[in-house]
Structure formats: C-alpha cells, structure tokens
Coordinates of C-alpha atoms and ligand atoms in Angstrom, one line a residue:
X770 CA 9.5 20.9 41.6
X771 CA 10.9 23.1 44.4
X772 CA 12.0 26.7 44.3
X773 CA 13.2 29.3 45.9
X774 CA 13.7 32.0 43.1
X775 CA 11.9 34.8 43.9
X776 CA 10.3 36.9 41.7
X777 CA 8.1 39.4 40.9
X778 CA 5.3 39.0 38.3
X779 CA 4.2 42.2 37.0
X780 CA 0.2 41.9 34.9
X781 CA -0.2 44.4 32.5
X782 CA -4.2 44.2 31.6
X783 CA -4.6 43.6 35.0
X784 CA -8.7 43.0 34.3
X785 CA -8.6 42.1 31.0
X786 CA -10.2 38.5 30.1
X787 CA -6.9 37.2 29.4
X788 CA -5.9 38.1 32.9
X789 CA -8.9 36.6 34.0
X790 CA -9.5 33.0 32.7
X791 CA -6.0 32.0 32.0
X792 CA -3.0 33.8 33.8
X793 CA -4.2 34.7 37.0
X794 CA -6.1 31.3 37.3
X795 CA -2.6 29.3 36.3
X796 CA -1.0 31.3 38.8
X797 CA -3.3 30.5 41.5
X798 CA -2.9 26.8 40.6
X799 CA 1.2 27.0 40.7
X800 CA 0.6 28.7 44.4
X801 CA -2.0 26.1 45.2
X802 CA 0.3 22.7 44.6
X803 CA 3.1 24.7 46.7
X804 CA 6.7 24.3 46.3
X805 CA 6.1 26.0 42.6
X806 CA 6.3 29.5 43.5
X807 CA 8.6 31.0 46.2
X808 CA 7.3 31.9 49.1
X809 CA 8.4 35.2 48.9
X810 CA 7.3 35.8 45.1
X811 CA 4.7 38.4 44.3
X812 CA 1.8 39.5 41.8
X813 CA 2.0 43.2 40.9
X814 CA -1.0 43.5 38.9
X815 CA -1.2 47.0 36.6
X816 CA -4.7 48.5 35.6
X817 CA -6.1 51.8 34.8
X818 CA -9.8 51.3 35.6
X819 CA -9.3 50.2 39.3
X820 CA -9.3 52.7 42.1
X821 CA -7.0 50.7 44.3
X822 CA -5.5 47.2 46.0
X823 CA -8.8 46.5 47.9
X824 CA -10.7 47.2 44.5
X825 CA -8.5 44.9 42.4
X826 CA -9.0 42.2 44.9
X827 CA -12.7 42.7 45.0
X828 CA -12.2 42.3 41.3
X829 CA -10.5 39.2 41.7
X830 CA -12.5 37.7 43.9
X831 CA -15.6 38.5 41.7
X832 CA -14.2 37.3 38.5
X833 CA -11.4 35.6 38.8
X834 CA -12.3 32.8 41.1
X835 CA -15.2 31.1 39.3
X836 CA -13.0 30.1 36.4
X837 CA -9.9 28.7 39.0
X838 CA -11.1 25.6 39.7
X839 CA -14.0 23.2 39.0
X840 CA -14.4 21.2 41.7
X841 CA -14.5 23.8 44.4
X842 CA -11.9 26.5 45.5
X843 CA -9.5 25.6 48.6
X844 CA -10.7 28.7 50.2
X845 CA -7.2 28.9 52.5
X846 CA -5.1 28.8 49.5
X847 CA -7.6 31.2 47.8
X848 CA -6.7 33.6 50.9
X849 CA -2.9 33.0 50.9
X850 CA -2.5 33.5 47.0
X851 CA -4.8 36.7 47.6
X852 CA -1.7 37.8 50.0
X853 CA 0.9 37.9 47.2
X854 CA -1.0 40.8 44.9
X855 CA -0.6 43.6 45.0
X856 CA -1.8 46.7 42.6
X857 CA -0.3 49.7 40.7
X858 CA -2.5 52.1 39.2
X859 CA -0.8 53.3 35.6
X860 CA -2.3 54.7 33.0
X861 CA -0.4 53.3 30.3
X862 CA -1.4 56.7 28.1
X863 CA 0.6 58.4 30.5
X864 CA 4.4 57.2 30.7
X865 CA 5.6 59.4 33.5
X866 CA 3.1 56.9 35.5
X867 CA 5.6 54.2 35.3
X868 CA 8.0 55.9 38.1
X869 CA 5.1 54.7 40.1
X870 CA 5.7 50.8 38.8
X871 CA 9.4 51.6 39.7
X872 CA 9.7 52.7 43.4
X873 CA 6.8 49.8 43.8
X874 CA 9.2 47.7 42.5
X875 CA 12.5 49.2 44.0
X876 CA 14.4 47.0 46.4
X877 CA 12.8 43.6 45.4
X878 CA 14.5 40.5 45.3
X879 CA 14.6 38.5 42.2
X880 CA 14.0 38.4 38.8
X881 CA 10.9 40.5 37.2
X882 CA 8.5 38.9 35.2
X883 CA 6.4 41.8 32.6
X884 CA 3.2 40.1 31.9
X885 CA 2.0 42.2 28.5
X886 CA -1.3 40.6 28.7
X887 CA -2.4 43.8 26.4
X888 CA -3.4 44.9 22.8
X889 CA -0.1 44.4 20.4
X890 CA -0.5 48.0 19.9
X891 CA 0.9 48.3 23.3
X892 CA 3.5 46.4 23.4
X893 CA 6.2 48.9 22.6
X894 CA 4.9 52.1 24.1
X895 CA 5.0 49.8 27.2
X896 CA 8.7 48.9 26.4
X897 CA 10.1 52.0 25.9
X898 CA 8.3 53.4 29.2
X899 CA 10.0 50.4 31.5
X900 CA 13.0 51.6 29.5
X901 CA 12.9 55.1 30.6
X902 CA 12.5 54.3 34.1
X903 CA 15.7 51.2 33.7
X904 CA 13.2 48.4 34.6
X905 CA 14.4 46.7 31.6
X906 CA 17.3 45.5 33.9
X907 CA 17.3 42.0 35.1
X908 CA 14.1 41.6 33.6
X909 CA 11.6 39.3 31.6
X910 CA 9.1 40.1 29.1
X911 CA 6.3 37.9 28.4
X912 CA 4.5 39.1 24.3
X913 CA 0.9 37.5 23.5
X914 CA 0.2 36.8 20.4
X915 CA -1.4 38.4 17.9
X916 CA 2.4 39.9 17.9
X917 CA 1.9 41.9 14.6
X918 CA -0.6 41.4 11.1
X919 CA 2.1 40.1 8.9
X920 CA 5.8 40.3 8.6
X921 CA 6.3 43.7 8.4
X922 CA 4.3 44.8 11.6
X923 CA 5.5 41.8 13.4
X924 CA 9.1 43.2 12.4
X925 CA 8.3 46.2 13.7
X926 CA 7.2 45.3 17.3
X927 CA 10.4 42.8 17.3
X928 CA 12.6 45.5 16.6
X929 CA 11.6 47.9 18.6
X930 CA 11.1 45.8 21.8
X931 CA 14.5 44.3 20.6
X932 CA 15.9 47.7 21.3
X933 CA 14.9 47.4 25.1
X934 CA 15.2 43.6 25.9
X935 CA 17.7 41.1 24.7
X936 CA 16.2 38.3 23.2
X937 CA 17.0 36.2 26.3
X938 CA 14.5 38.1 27.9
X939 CA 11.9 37.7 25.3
X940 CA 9.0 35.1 26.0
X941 CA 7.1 35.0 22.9
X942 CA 3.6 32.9 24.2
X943 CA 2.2 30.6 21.8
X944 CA 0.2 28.5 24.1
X945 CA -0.1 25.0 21.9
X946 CA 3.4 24.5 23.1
X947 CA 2.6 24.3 26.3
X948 CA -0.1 21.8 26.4
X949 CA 0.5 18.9 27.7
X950 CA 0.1 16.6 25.0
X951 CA 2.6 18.7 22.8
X952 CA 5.2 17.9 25.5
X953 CA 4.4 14.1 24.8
X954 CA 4.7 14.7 21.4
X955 CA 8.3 14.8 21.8
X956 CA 8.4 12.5 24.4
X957 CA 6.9 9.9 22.0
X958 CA 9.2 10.8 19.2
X959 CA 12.7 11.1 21.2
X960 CA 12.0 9.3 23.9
X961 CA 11.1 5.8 22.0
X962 CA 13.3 3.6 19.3
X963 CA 10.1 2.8 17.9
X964 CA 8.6 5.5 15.8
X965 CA 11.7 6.9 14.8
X966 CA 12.7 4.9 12.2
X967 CA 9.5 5.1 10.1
X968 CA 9.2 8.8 10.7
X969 CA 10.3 9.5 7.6
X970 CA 9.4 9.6 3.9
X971 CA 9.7 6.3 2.8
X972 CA 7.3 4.5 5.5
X973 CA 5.0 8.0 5.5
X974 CA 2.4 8.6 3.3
X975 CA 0.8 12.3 4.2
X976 CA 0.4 14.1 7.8
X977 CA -2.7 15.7 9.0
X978 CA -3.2 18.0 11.6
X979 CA -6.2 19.5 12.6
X980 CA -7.2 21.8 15.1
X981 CA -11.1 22.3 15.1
X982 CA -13.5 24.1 17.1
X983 CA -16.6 23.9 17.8
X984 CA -17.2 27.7 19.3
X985 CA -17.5 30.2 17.3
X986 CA -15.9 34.1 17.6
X987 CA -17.7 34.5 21.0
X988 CA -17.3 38.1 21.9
X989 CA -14.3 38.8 19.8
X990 CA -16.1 39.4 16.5
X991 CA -14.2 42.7 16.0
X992 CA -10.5 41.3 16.3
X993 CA -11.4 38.0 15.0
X994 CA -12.9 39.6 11.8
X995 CA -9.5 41.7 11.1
X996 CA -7.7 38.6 12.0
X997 CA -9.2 35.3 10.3
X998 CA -8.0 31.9 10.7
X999 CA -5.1 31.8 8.9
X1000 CA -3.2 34.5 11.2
X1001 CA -5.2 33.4 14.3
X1002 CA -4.6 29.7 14.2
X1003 CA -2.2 28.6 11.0
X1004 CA 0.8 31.1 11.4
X1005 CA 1.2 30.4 15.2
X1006 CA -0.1 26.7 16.6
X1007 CA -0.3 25.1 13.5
X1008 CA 2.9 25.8 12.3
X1009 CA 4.5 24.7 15.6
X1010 CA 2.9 22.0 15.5
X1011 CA 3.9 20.5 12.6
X1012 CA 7.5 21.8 13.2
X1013 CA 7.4 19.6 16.4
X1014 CA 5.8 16.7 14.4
X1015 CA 8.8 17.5 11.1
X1016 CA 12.0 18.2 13.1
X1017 CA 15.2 16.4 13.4
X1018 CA 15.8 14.9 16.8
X1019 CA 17.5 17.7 18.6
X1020 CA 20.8 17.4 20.7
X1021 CA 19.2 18.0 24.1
X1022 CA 16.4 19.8 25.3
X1023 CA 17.7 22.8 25.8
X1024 CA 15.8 25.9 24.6
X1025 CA 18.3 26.9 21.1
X1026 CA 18.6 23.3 20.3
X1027 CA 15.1 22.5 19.8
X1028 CA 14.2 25.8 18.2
X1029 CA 17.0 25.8 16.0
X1030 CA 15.5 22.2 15.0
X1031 CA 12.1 23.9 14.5
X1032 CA 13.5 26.6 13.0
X1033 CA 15.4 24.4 10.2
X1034 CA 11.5 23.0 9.3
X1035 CA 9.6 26.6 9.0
X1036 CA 12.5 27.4 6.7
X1037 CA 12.0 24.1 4.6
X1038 CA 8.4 25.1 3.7
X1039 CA 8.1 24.7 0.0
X1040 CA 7.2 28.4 -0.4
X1041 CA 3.8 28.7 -2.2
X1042 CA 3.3 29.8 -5.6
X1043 CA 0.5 32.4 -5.7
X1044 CA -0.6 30.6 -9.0
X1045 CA -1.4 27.1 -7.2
X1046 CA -3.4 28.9 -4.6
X1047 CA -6.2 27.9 -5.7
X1048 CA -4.7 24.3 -5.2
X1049 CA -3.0 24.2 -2.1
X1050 CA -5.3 26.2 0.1
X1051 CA -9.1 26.5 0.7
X1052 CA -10.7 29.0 2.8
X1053 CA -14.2 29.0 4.5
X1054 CA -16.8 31.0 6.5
X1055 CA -19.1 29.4 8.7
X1056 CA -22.9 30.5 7.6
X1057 CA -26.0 29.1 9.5
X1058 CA -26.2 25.8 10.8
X1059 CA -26.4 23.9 13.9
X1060 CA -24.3 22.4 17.3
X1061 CA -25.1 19.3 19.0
X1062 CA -28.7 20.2 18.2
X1063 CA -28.6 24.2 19.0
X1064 CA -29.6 26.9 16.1
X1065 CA -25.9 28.6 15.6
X1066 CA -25.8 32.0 13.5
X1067 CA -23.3 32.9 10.3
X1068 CA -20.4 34.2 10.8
X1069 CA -21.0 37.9 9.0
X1070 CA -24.1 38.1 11.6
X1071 CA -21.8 38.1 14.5
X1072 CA -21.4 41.1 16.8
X1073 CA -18.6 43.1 15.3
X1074 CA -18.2 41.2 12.4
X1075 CA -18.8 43.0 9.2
X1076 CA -22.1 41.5 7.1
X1077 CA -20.0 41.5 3.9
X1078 CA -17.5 40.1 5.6
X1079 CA -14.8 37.8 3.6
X1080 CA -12.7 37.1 6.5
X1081 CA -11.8 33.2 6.6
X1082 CA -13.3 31.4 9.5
X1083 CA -11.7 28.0 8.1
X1084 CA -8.7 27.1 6.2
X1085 CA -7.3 24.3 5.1
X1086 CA -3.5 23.7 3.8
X1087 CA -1.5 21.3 1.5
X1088 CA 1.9 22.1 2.8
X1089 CA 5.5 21.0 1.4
X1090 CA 8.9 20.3 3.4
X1091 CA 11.5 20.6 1.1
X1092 CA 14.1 18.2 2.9
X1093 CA 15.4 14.8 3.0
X1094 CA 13.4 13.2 5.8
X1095 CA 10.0 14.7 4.2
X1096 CA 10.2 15.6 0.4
X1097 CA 7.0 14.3 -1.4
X1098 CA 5.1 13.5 1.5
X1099 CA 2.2 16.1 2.2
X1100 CA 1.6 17.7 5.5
X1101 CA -2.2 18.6 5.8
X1102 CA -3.5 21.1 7.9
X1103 CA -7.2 22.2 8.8
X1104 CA -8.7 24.7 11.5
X1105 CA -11.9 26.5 11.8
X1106 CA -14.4 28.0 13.9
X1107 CA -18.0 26.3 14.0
X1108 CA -17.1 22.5 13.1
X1109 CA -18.6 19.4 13.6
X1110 CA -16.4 18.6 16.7
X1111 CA -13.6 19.9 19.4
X1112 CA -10.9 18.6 18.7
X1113 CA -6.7 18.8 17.6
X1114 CA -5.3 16.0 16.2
X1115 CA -2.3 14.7 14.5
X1116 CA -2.6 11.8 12.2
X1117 CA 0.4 9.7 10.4
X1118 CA -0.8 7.9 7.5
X1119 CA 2.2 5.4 7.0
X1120 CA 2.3 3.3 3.5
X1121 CA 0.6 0.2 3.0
X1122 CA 3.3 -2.9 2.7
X1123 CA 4.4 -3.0 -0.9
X1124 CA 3.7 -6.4 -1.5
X1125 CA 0.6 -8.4 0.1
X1126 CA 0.9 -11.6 0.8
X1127 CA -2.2 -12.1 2.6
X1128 CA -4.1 -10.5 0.0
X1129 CA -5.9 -7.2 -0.9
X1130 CA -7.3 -6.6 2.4
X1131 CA -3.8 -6.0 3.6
X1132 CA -3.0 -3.1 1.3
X1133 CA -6.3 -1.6 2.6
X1134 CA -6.2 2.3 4.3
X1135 CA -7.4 2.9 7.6
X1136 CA -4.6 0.8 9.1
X1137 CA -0.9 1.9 9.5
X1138 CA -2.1 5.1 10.8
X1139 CA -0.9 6.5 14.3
X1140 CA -3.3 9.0 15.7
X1141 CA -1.9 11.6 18.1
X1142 CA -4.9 13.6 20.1
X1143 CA -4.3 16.6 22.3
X1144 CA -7.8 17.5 22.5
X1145 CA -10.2 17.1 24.6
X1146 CA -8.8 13.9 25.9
X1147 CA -4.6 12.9 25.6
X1148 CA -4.6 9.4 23.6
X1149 CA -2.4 7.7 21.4
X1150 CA -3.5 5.0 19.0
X1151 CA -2.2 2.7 16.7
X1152 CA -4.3 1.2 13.8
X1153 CA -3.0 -2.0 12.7
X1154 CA -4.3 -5.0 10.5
X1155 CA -5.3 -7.9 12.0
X1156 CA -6.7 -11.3 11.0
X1157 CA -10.6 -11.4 11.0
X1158 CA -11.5 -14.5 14.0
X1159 CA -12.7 -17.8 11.5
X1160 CA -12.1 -19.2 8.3
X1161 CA -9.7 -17.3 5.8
X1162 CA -7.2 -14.8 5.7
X1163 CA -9.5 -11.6 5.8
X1164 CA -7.7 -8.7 7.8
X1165 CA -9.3 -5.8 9.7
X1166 CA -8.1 -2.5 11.2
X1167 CA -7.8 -2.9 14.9
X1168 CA -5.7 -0.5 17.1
X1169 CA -3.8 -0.3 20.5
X1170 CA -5.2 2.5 22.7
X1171 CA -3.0 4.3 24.8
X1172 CA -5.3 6.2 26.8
X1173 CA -2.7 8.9 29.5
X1174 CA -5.4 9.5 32.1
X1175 CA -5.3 5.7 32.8
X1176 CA -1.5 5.5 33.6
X1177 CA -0.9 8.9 34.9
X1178 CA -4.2 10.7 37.2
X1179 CA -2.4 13.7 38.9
X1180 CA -0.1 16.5 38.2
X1181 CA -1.7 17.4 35.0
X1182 CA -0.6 21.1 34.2
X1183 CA -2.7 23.7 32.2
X1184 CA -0.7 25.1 29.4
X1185 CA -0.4 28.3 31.0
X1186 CA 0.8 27.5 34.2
X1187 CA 3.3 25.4 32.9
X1188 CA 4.5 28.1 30.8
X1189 CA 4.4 30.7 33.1
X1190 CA 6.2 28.7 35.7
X1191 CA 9.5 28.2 32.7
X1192 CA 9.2 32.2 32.3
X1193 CA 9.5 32.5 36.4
X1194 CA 12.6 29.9 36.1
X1195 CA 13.9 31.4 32.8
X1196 CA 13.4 28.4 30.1
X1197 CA 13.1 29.6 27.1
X1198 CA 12.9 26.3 25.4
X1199 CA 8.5 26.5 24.8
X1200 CA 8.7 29.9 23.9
X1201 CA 8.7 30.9 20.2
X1202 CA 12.0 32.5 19.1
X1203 CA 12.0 35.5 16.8
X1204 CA 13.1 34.1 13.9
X1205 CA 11.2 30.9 13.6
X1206 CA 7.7 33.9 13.9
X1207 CA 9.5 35.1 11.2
X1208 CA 9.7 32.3 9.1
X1209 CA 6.4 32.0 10.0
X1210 CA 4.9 35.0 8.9
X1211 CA 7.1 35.1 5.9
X1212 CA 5.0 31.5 4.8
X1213 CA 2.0 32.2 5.8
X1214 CA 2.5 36.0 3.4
X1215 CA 1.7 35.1 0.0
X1216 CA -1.2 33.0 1.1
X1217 CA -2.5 36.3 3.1
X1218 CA -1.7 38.6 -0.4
X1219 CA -3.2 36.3 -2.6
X1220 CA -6.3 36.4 -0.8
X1221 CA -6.9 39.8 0.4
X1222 CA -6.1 40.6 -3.6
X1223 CA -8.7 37.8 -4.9
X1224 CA -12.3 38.9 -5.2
X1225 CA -13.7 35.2 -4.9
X1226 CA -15.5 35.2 -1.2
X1227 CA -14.5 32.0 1.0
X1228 CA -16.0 28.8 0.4
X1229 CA -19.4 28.6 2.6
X1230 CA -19.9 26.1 4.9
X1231 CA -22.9 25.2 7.4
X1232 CA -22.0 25.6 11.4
X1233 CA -21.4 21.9 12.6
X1234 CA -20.0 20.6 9.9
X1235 CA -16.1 19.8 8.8
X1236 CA -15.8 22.7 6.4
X1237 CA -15.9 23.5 2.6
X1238 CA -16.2 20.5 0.3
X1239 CA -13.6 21.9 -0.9
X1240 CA -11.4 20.4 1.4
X1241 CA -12.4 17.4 1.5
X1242 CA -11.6 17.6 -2.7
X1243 CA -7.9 18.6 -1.9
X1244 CA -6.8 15.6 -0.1
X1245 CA -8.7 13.1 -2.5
X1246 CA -6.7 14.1 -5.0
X1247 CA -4.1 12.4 -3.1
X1248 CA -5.8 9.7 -2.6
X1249 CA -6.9 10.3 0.9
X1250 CA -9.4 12.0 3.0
X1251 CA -9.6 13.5 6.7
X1252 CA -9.7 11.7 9.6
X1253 CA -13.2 12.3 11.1
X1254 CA -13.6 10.2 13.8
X1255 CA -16.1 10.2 16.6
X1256 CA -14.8 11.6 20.4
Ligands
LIG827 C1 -6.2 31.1 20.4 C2 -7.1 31.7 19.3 O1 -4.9 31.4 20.2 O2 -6.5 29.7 20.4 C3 -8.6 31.4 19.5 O3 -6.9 33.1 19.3 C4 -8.7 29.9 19.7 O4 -9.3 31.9 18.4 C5 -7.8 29.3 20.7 O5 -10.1 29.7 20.1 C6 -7.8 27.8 20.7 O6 -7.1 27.3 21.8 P1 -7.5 26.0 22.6 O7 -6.4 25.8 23.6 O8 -8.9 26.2 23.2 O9 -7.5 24.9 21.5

C-alpha cells in the first residue's frame, strides 16, 4: 500500500497507557514497513505533564519502545519515526491553551487526524476547544470507547461532538473490527459460495461466540468496577461481532453498505423482556481461584474495586434476531475476566441430517460444527462425520484444519495499526457508526436496569474456570453446551 497523503496525527493523552502499548506502537509499525505513512506525515503528541519535545521523546524512548516490537527494535527506523513527533504542551483544563495546538498546526499539509486517546469525560470539552480555535476544519476525530454509560450519556457525547464534527469525520474505535481475523470473517462469508447457503436458519442450529480472558482487571479496578462486563465487552465487541457473523451480504465494501447491513441486525435483536432476565442472561464475578497453576485473587479484593462489589466480571447471553434468515435459532454469547482460557471464538452448530441412513452415530453433535478462532491463533475448522477405519458403519467427528499462519507468514497487521492507517486514508467502513452504538446501547439497557434494580449478587465463580454453572444450565436447555476446547 503506497501513499502519499499527508497528514497530521494529533495524540491527545500523549502518556497515557493507551498512547503507550497500542497507538504509538501501531504507528511505529505503519512507519517501519514504509510506504504506509507519507513521508512527510507527522505525530503531534498533546500532554500536560511533560516539560517539553526532548522530554516527551525521552518518554518515548523509555516507555514506548519495549512494547514496539518483540524480536528486537530496528534501531534506524526507531530513530526516523522519532523524527516525525513532535510535542504541544496543553492543559486541556485550560482551553485558551489550544491557540497553541493551532499556530503548531497552521500551514500544514494534509488532512488532521485528533487522536482522543482520553477519559470520555473529555471528549467534548476537547471538541468544543478545537472548535473555538476552527480546527474542526478538514479534520478527523478518532473516540475510544467507553463512549458514554448507557444511552443517554452516550447520546449526549454524540450530540455534542456532533455539533463540531460531521459524522464523516467521526471514527468511533472499537478495536474487534480491526483484527485480523474479523476481516476474514467476511472474507469467509462473502468471498466463498460455500457457507452461504447454509448460513441460515434452516441448516443452523444455535451460534456461540465467546470472548474469554484469562487476565483479570489489572490496574484498572476503578473503571472496570463502574463499568462490568456487559458495557466493557457485550455492548461493543460482542455485538459487532455477531452483527458481522448475522448480516446480509452487503452490496460492496464500502463503509455505509456494510454498516447499514450491521445496522439492520442490532435493530433485529429480540428486545429483552425484563421478566425473562433471569432466563436469558447470567452474570458472574470471579472469586478466588487459580491460572495455569498461580494463586489468583477475587474480584472485590482488587485494587479499586469495591469489597461489596456486585459489578459483573462475566456474563453470558441468549440473544434473539428477529428476521428471516435467523428467527428461532439462538445466538449465544459469553465473556469474562478470569477464565479457564484466552480465547474468542465463533462456533456454528449446523443441524444434524434429518434422516440417518447410516445410523444413529450420524445424527450425533460435535460434527456439523464450523469453528471460527480469532484468538490467540487465526484457524478455521470444519467438523465433519466420517466413517470409523474397519468393520461397520460407525462414524466419528473428524475436521479440516485451516490453520492462516501456514498459507500466509507476513504482513500480519495489529488491529490498531490497521485501523489507524483507514482513519489516515479516510475509511470509515471498520469504524462503528452512531446509530448502530445506538442500537447497541438501547439492547444492551434493560439488561443494565434490570440488574442494577435486582438485589441478587452475580453468580460466583472460581478464577480459571468457564464461569457460573449457570451458564452452562442456559444452553442445555437447548440442548447444547459450550464449546470448550483445548488451545
Ligand atoms: C477492551 C476491554 O476493549 O478489550 C478490556 O476494555 C479487554 O477489558 C480488551 O481486556 C480485550 O481485548 P483483546 O484484544 O485483548 O481481546
């Protein structure tokens, strides 16, 4: 991919840990491959705590560089990417601060890029001061999630920054879409005549996706504990998930047509019934247990995190699309903090033949299953039935194994670096458009009611394992269970 746009990439939280394990690293690795960045494209980082340039780079250099690459830095590209930073000192309490930001800028060719790698709570203040010094001209601005604690605050932020910024210029980050395997995800499903045709109600049985971890809050205790899982993981990644797995094959790839297709699922979501609660959603918190061998602590012993905490560490969902293609056939979702394994997974459970010939064996689970992983390593596989070697007709699941590191060993891209390389060229397409957060957040709302009204705690579970029995319950009433499957 060559360029020669320029641009200017302005960092808001300059030093913040954001800043420092994900954007400044993927930037480093766009300017490293070459011919991803233009020459003449620049980093204006913005921090309040740093005296000046030479600081911020010592800054850099001390914190940035141990998380850019594992195998050893290229010291000369280290030094040449070091050449396009430069620093502004704003205090972002203090908005007359930002003509500063403006004469820097002045005279630049190119578009701007504003990197609000900041608190939500900042987001606007930091709009309307860009505003009142016109650098909301010709402009990009790039939101981090959280954006906003439920509809109405998320609302808020949208409207206000929508005041300032057309929603052209809006890049709303949700990071799942840009990893790699996401992108295959479609690929798979639009670029094959294979899958197509079954993907649909009458060959599927049920969905899962899970997304588990096995870290815990780490130093976030504080935000984590106002946030929980459902807002942290189900509302955002999650749900795009499952609208990328649910949607109709879109016209092109253009950025409207597949968020209008993503769009059409959140708004199918068979809206949940506060009375079925109970039924359709279980929510956990990690107590004491152990990780591959190591003691872990409970969640409400965490720094930050309150000791009577009931904040949800785990959830798990039976969701609903009310449409054609999907009606009847469950989607399950799971995500916690704390589990058994790393890893995020789709699995499609098709139906067993409906009639056997070859006898009962063949109307056995565990075949029919396609099993999408994004994490920690990209496969595909296919479980089929096969015939057992010898006498009889006895079947057995076997699968094909479609591993992506065998067929294609270079010019994997982090998610952020791929997505901060569309925001440089202007695609919009992997960013999350106001109104699907909205449809979103308006979901994901009667859950978040129900249980900040509900004086039951969440289910407990032990650190390391897959969660709340509970779970496990929900999906055997459907005559299922969850994929659990050694890495
Ligand atoms: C973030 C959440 O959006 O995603 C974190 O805030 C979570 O709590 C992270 O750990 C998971 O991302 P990944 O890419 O490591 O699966």
């Amino acid at each position: 991919m060559q360029t020669d746009s320029s641009f200017t990439f302005v960092l808001f939280g300059g030093t913040g840990d954001l800043s420092m394990r994900k954007i400044l690293p993927a930037l480093f690795e766009a300017h490293r491959a070459g011919g991803m960045l233009a020459d003449s494209g620049k980093i204006v980082a913005v921090a309040r705590h740093v005296a000046d340039r030479a600081d911020y780079i010592d800054w850099v250099n001390e914190h940035v560089k141990p998380h850019v690459s594992k195998n050893g830095v290229d010291e000369t590209a280290w030094a040449s990417f070091l050449d396009r930073i430069e620093f502004v000192k704003i205090d972002l309490g203090n908005p007359e601060d930002f003509t500063l930001l403006r004469d820097a800028l002045s005279g630049r060719p190119g578009i701007r890029v504003f990197y609000l790698a900041t608190g939500p709570s900042l987001f606007v203040p930091i709009c309307h001061a860009l505003a009142s010094v016109g650098l909301n001209e010709n402009s990009r601005i790039v939101l981090e999630k959280p954006l906003g604690y439920d509809l109405k605050s998320s609302n808020a932020i949208n409207d206000a920054v929508g005041e300032i910024f057309a929603e052209e210029q809006i890049y709303r980050i949700d990071h799942y879409l840009g990893k790699e395997p996401v992108q295959n995800l479609l690929a798979l499903r639009f670029g094959n005549v294979l899958f197509e045709p079954l993907w649909r109600r009458e060959w599927v049985e049920s969905i899962q996706i899970t997304i588990a971890e096995e870290l815990g809050v780490e130093a976030r205790g504080d935000f984590y504990d106002n946030t929980g899982a459902l807002r942290d993981m189900v509302q955002n990644h999650l749900l795009q998930l499952l609208s990328i797995v649910a949607m109709e094959p879109p016209h092109s790839m253009d950025s409207d047509s597949v968020r209008d297709e993503k769009l059409r699922v959140l708004r199918a979501l068979k809206p949940i019934d506060p009375r079925d609660i109970g039924k359709v959603a279980v929510r956990g918190q990690y107590h004491a247990g152990g990780i591959r061998g190591s003691a872990v602590p409970a969640y409400a012993t965490e720094p930050g995190v309150k000791p009577d905490s009931t904040t949800e560490t785990f959830v798990a969902l039976k969701v609903e699309i009310e449409n054609w293609r999907w009606a009847g056939v469950p989607f399950f979702l799971r995500t916690g903090k704390r589990l058994a394994d790393r890893v995020a997974e789709i699995v499609v459970n098709f139906r067993a033949v409906p009639h056997s010939a070859l006898g009962a064996s063949a109307l056995r689970g565990g075949a029919n299953r396609l099993v999408i992983r994004l994490q920690p390593n990209e496969t595909i596989r296919l479980y089929c039935l096969a015939k057992q070697p010898g006498e009889g007709m006895n079947l057995a699941s076997v699968h094909l194994d479609l591993a992506f590191d065998r067929f294609f060993r270079e010019g994997q891209m982090e998610a952020y670096q791929r997505l901060l390389l569309d925001v440089i060229n202007g695609r919009l397409a992997l960013f999350v458009r106001r109104d699907e957060q909205e449809a979103a957040w308006r979901w994901v709302e009667p859950i978040l009611n129900e249980w900040a009204a509900s004086n039951k705690p969440p289910k407990p579970y032990a650190a390391g394992t897959w969660g709340p029995a509970a779970a496990s319950a929900m999906l055997a009433q459907h005559g299922t269970c969850w994929l659990e499957e050694e890495n």
